[in-house]
Coordinates of C-alpha atoms (C1' of nucleotides) in Angstrom, one line a residue:
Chain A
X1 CA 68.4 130.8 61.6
X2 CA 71.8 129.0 61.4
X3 CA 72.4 126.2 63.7
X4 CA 75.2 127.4 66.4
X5 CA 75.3 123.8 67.8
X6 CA 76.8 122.6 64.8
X7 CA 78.2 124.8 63.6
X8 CA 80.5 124.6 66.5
X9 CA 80.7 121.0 66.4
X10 CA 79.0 120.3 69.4
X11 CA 76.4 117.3 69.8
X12 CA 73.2 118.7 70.0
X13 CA 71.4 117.6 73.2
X14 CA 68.0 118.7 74.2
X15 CA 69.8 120.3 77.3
X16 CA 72.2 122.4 75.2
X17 CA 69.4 123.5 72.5
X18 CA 67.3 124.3 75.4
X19 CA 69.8 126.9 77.2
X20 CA 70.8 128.3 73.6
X21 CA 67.0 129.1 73.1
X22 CA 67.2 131.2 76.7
X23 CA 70.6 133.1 75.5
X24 CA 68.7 133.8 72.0
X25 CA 65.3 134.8 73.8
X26 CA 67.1 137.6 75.7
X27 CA 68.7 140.9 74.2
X28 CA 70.4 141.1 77.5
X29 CA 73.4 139.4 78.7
X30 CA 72.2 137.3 81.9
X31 CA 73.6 135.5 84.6
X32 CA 73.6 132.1 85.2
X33 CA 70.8 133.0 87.7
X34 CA 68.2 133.9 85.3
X35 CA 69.3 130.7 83.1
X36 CA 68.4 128.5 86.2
X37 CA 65.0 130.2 86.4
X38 CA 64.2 129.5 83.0
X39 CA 65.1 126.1 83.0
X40 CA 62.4 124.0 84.7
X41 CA 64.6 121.7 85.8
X42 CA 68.3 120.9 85.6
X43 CA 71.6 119.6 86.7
X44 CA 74.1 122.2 87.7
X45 CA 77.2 119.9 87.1
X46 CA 75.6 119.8 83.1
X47 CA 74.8 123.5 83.2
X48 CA 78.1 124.6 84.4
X49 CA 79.8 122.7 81.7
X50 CA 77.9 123.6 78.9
X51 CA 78.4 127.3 79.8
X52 CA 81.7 126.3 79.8
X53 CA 81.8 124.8 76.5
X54 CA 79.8 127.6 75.1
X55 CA 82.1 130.5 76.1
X56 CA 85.1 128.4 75.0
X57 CA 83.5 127.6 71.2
X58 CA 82.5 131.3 70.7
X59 CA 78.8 130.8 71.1
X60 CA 78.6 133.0 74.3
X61 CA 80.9 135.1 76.0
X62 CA 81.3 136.5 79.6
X63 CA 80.4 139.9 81.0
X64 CA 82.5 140.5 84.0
X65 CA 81.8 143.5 86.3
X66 CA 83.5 144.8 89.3
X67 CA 80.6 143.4 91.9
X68 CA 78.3 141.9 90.1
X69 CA 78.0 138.1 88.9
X70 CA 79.2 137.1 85.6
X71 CA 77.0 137.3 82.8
X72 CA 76.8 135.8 79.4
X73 CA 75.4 136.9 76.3
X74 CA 75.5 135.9 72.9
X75 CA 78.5 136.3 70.4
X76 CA 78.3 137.9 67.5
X77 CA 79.1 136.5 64.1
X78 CA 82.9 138.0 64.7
X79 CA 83.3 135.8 67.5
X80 CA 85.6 132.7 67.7
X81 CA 86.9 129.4 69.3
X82 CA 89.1 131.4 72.6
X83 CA 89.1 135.0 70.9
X84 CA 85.8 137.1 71.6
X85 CA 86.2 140.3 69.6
X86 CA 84.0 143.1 70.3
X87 CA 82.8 146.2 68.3
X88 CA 80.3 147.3 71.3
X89 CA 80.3 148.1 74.8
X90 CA 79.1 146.5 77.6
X91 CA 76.8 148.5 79.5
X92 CA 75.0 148.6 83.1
X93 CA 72.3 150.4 83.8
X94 CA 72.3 151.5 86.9
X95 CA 68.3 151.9 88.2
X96 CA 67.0 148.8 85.9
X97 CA 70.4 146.8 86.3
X98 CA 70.2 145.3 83.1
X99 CA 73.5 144.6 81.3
X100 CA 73.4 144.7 77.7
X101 CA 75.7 145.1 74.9
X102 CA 75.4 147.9 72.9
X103 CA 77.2 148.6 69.4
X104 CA 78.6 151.8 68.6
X105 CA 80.2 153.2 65.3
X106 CA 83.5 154.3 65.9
X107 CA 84.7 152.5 68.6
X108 CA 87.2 154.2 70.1
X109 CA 90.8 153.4 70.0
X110 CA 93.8 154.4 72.6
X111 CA 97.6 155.6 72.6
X112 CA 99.9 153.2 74.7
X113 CA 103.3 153.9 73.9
X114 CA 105.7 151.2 74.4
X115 CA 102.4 149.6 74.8
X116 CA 100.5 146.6 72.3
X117 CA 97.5 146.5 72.2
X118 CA 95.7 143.4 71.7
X119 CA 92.0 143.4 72.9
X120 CA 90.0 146.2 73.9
X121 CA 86.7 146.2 76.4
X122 CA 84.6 148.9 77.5
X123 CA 82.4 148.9 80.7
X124 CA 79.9 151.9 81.0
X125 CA 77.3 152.3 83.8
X126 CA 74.9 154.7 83.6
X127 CA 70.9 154.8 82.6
X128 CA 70.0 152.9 79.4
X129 CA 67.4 153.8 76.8
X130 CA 64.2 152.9 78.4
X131 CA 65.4 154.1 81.8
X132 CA 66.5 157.6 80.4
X133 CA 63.5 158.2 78.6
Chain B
X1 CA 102.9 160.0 103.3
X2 CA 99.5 160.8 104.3
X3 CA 97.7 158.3 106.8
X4 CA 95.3 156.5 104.2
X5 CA 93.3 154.4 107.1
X6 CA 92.9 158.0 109.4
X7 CA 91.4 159.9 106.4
X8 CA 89.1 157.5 105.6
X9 CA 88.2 157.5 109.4
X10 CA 88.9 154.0 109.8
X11 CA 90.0 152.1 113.2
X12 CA 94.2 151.9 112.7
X13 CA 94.4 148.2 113.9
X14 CA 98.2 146.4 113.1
X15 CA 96.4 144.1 110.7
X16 CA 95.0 147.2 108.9
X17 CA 98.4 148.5 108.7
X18 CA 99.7 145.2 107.3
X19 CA 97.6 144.6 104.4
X20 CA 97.9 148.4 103.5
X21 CA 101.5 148.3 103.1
X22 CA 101.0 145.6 100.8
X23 CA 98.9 147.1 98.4
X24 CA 101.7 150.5 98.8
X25 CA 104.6 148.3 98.4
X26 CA 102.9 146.6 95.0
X27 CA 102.4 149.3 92.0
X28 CA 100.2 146.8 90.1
X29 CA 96.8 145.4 91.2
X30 CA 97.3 142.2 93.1
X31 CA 94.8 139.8 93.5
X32 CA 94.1 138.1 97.1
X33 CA 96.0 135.1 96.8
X34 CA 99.0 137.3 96.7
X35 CA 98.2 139.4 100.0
X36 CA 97.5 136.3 101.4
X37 CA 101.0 135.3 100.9
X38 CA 102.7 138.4 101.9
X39 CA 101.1 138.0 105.1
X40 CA 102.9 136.2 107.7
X41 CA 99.9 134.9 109.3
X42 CA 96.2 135.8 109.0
X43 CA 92.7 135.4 109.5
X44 CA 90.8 134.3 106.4
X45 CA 87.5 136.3 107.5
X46 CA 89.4 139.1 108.9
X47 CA 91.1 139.7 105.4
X48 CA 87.8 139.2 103.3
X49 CA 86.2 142.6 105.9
X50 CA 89.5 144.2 105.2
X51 CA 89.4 143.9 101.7
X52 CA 85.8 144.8 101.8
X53 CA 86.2 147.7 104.1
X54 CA 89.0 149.2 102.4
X55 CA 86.6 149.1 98.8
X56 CA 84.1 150.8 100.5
X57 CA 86.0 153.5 101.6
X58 CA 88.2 154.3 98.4
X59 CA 91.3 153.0 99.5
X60 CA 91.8 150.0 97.0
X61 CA 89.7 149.2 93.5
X62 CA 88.4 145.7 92.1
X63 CA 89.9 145.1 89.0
X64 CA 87.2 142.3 87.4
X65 CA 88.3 141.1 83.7
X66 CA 86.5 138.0 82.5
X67 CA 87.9 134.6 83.7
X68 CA 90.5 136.0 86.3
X69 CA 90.4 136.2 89.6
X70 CA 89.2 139.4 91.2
X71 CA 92.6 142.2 91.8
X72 CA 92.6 145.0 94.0
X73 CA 94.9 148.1 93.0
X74 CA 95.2 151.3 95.6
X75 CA 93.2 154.0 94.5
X76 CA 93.9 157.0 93.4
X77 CA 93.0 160.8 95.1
X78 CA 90.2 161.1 92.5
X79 CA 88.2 157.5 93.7
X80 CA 85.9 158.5 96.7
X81 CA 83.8 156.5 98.9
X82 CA 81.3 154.2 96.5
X83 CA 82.4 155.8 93.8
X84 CA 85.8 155.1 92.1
X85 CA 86.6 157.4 89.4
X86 CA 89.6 156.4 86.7
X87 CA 91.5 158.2 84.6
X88 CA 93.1 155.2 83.9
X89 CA 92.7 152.2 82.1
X90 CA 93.0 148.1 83.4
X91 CA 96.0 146.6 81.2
X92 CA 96.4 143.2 81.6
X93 CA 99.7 141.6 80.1
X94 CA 99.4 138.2 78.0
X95 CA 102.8 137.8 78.7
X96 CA 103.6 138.3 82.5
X97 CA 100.3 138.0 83.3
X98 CA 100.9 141.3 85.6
X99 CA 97.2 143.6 85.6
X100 CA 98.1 147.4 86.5
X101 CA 96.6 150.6 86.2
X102 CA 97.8 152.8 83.2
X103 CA 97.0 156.4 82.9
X104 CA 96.3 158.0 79.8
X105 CA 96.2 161.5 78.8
X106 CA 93.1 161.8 76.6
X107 CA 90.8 159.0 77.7
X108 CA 88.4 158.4 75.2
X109 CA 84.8 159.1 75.3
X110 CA 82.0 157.4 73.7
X111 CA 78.6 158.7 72.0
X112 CA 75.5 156.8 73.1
X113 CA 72.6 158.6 72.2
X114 CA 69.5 158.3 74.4
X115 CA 71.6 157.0 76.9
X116 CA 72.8 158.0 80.0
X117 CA 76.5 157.6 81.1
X118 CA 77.9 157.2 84.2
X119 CA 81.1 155.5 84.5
X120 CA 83.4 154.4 81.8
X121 CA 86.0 151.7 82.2
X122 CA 88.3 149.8 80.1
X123 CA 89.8 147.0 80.0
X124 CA 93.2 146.2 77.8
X125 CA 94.9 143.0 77.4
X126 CA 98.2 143.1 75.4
X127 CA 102.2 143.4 76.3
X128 CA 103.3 145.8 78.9
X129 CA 106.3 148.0 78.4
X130 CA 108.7 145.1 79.7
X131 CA 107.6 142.3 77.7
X132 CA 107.0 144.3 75.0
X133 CA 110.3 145.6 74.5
Chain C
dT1 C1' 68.4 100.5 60.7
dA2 C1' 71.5 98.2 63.8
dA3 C1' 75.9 98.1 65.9
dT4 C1' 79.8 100.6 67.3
dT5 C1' 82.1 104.5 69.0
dA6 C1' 82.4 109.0 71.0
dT7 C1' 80.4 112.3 73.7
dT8 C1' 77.5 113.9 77.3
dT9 C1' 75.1 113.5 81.5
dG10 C1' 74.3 112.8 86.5
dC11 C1' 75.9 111.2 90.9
dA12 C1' 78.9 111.4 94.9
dA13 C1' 82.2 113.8 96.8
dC14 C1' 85.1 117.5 97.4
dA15 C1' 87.7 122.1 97.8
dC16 C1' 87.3 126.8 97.8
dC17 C1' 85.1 131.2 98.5
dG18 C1' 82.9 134.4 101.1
dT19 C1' 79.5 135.4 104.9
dT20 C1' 77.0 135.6 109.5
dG21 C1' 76.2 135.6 114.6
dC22 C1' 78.4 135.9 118.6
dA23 C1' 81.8 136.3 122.3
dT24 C1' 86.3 138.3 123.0
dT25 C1' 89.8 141.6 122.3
dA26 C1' 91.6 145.9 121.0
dA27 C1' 91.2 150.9 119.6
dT28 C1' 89.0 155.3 120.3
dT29 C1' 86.8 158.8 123.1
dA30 C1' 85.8 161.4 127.1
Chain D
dT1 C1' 92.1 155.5 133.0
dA2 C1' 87.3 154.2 132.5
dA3 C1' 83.6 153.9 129.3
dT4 C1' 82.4 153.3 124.7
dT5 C1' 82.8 151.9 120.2
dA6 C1' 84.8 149.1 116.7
dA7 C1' 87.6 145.1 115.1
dT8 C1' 88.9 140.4 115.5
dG9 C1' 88.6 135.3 115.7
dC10 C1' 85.8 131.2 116.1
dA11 C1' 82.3 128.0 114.7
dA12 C1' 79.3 127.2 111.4
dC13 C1' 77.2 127.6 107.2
dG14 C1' 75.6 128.2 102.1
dG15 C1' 77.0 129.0 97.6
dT16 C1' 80.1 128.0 93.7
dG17 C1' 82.5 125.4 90.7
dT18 C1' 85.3 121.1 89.9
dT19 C1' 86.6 116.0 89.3
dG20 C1' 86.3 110.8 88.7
dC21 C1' 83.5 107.6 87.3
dA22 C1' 79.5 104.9 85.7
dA23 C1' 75.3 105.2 83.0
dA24 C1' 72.9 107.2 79.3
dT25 C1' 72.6 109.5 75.0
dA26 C1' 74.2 111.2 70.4
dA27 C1' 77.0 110.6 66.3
dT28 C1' 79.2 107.5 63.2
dT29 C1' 79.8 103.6 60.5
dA30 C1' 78.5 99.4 58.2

DNA sequence: TAATTATTTGCAACACCGTTGCATTAATTA
DNA sequence: TAATTAATGCAACGGTGTTGCAAATAATTA
């Protein structure tokens, strides 16, 4: 397992490693909410910034929906410093609430005339695996 | 023009009125701070129910892309109470920084298997017609 | 490894955002 | 127009996120 700390050139403090283990626990993207819960104790002024600093190196990225809190899951591999590019969706599920991101083959492209396109993010709601089965 | 704040069976109070026209008069979405300036004078609270009131019912749409600030568009016939359908997409200029509602003709769908879906929305950053011509 | 430098952390303080309870005022209904 | 229902404005509050600065910690260099 590759070391995101360093890679991104960030000092490794026990605080940072500690919220990057909660971000790698979950498959879900989570809100700040549930990384408070998990930490046993912390300073929000420190947990704000390293959020901060972790969406802005391309470790995590943000998850905004109409309503809802932000959430924050981890990048994948083609993720950068200020450019998060996604080949999945980011989905809702509407009875367990859990947002996750989900990957799908052909991700679909759109016609803009007069248009560029420069980034493209999907937002489905709906019922996920578990609760559709 | 039909009487947007009557069919929705809401109270038609001046103030009502007043932020409505504002939303009509703009044909992007428009995010608070710019009601709040088109307003003469106004109460902070009474603008926050408005807004909320006026989501509830289908009138207006949040428009949540990661790291802005929350914009509200006018919705169109199809968008009902709780439930706002789009056959439109969120485009969000790099450029002019302007975040409007496009529609599209064949908006795209998207295979999940074992899911369920709901809702689809996307989200588009780029250049708009004008900054990209 | 120790000394130096650069970075991060925590505190105090603050501004902003959005909400609630309640009394007052305005809009709707009869 | 009177009675009823709904909206508004005030006071007050809690949550969110930020900044400046001093102390503590991590990285770097010798």
């Amino acid at each position: 397992m590759r070391n995101l700390l360093k890679d991104k050139k960030l000092s490794e403090t026990p605080f940072r490693k500690e919220v990057l283990a909660i971000f790698t626990k979950y498959n879900n993207a989570i809100p700040l909410s549930i990384v408070e819960k998990d930490l046993k104790e912390y300073n929000r002024i420190t947990l704000y910034r390293t959020i901060k600093v972790f969406v802005e190196k391309g470790i995590i990225h943000e998850i905004s929906l109409s309503g809802e809190e932000s959430n924050y899951a981890i990048c994948q591999e083609e993720c950068d410093i200020g450019s998060h590019q996604h080949q999945h969706i980011h989905f809702k599920c509407n009875m367990c609430g859990t947002i996750s991101c989900v990957k799908i083959n052909k991700f679909p492209t759109i016609q803009l005339p007069e248009y560029k396109i420069d980034q493209l993010e999907i937002q489905v709601t709906g019922l996920c695996k578990k609760c559709n089965a």
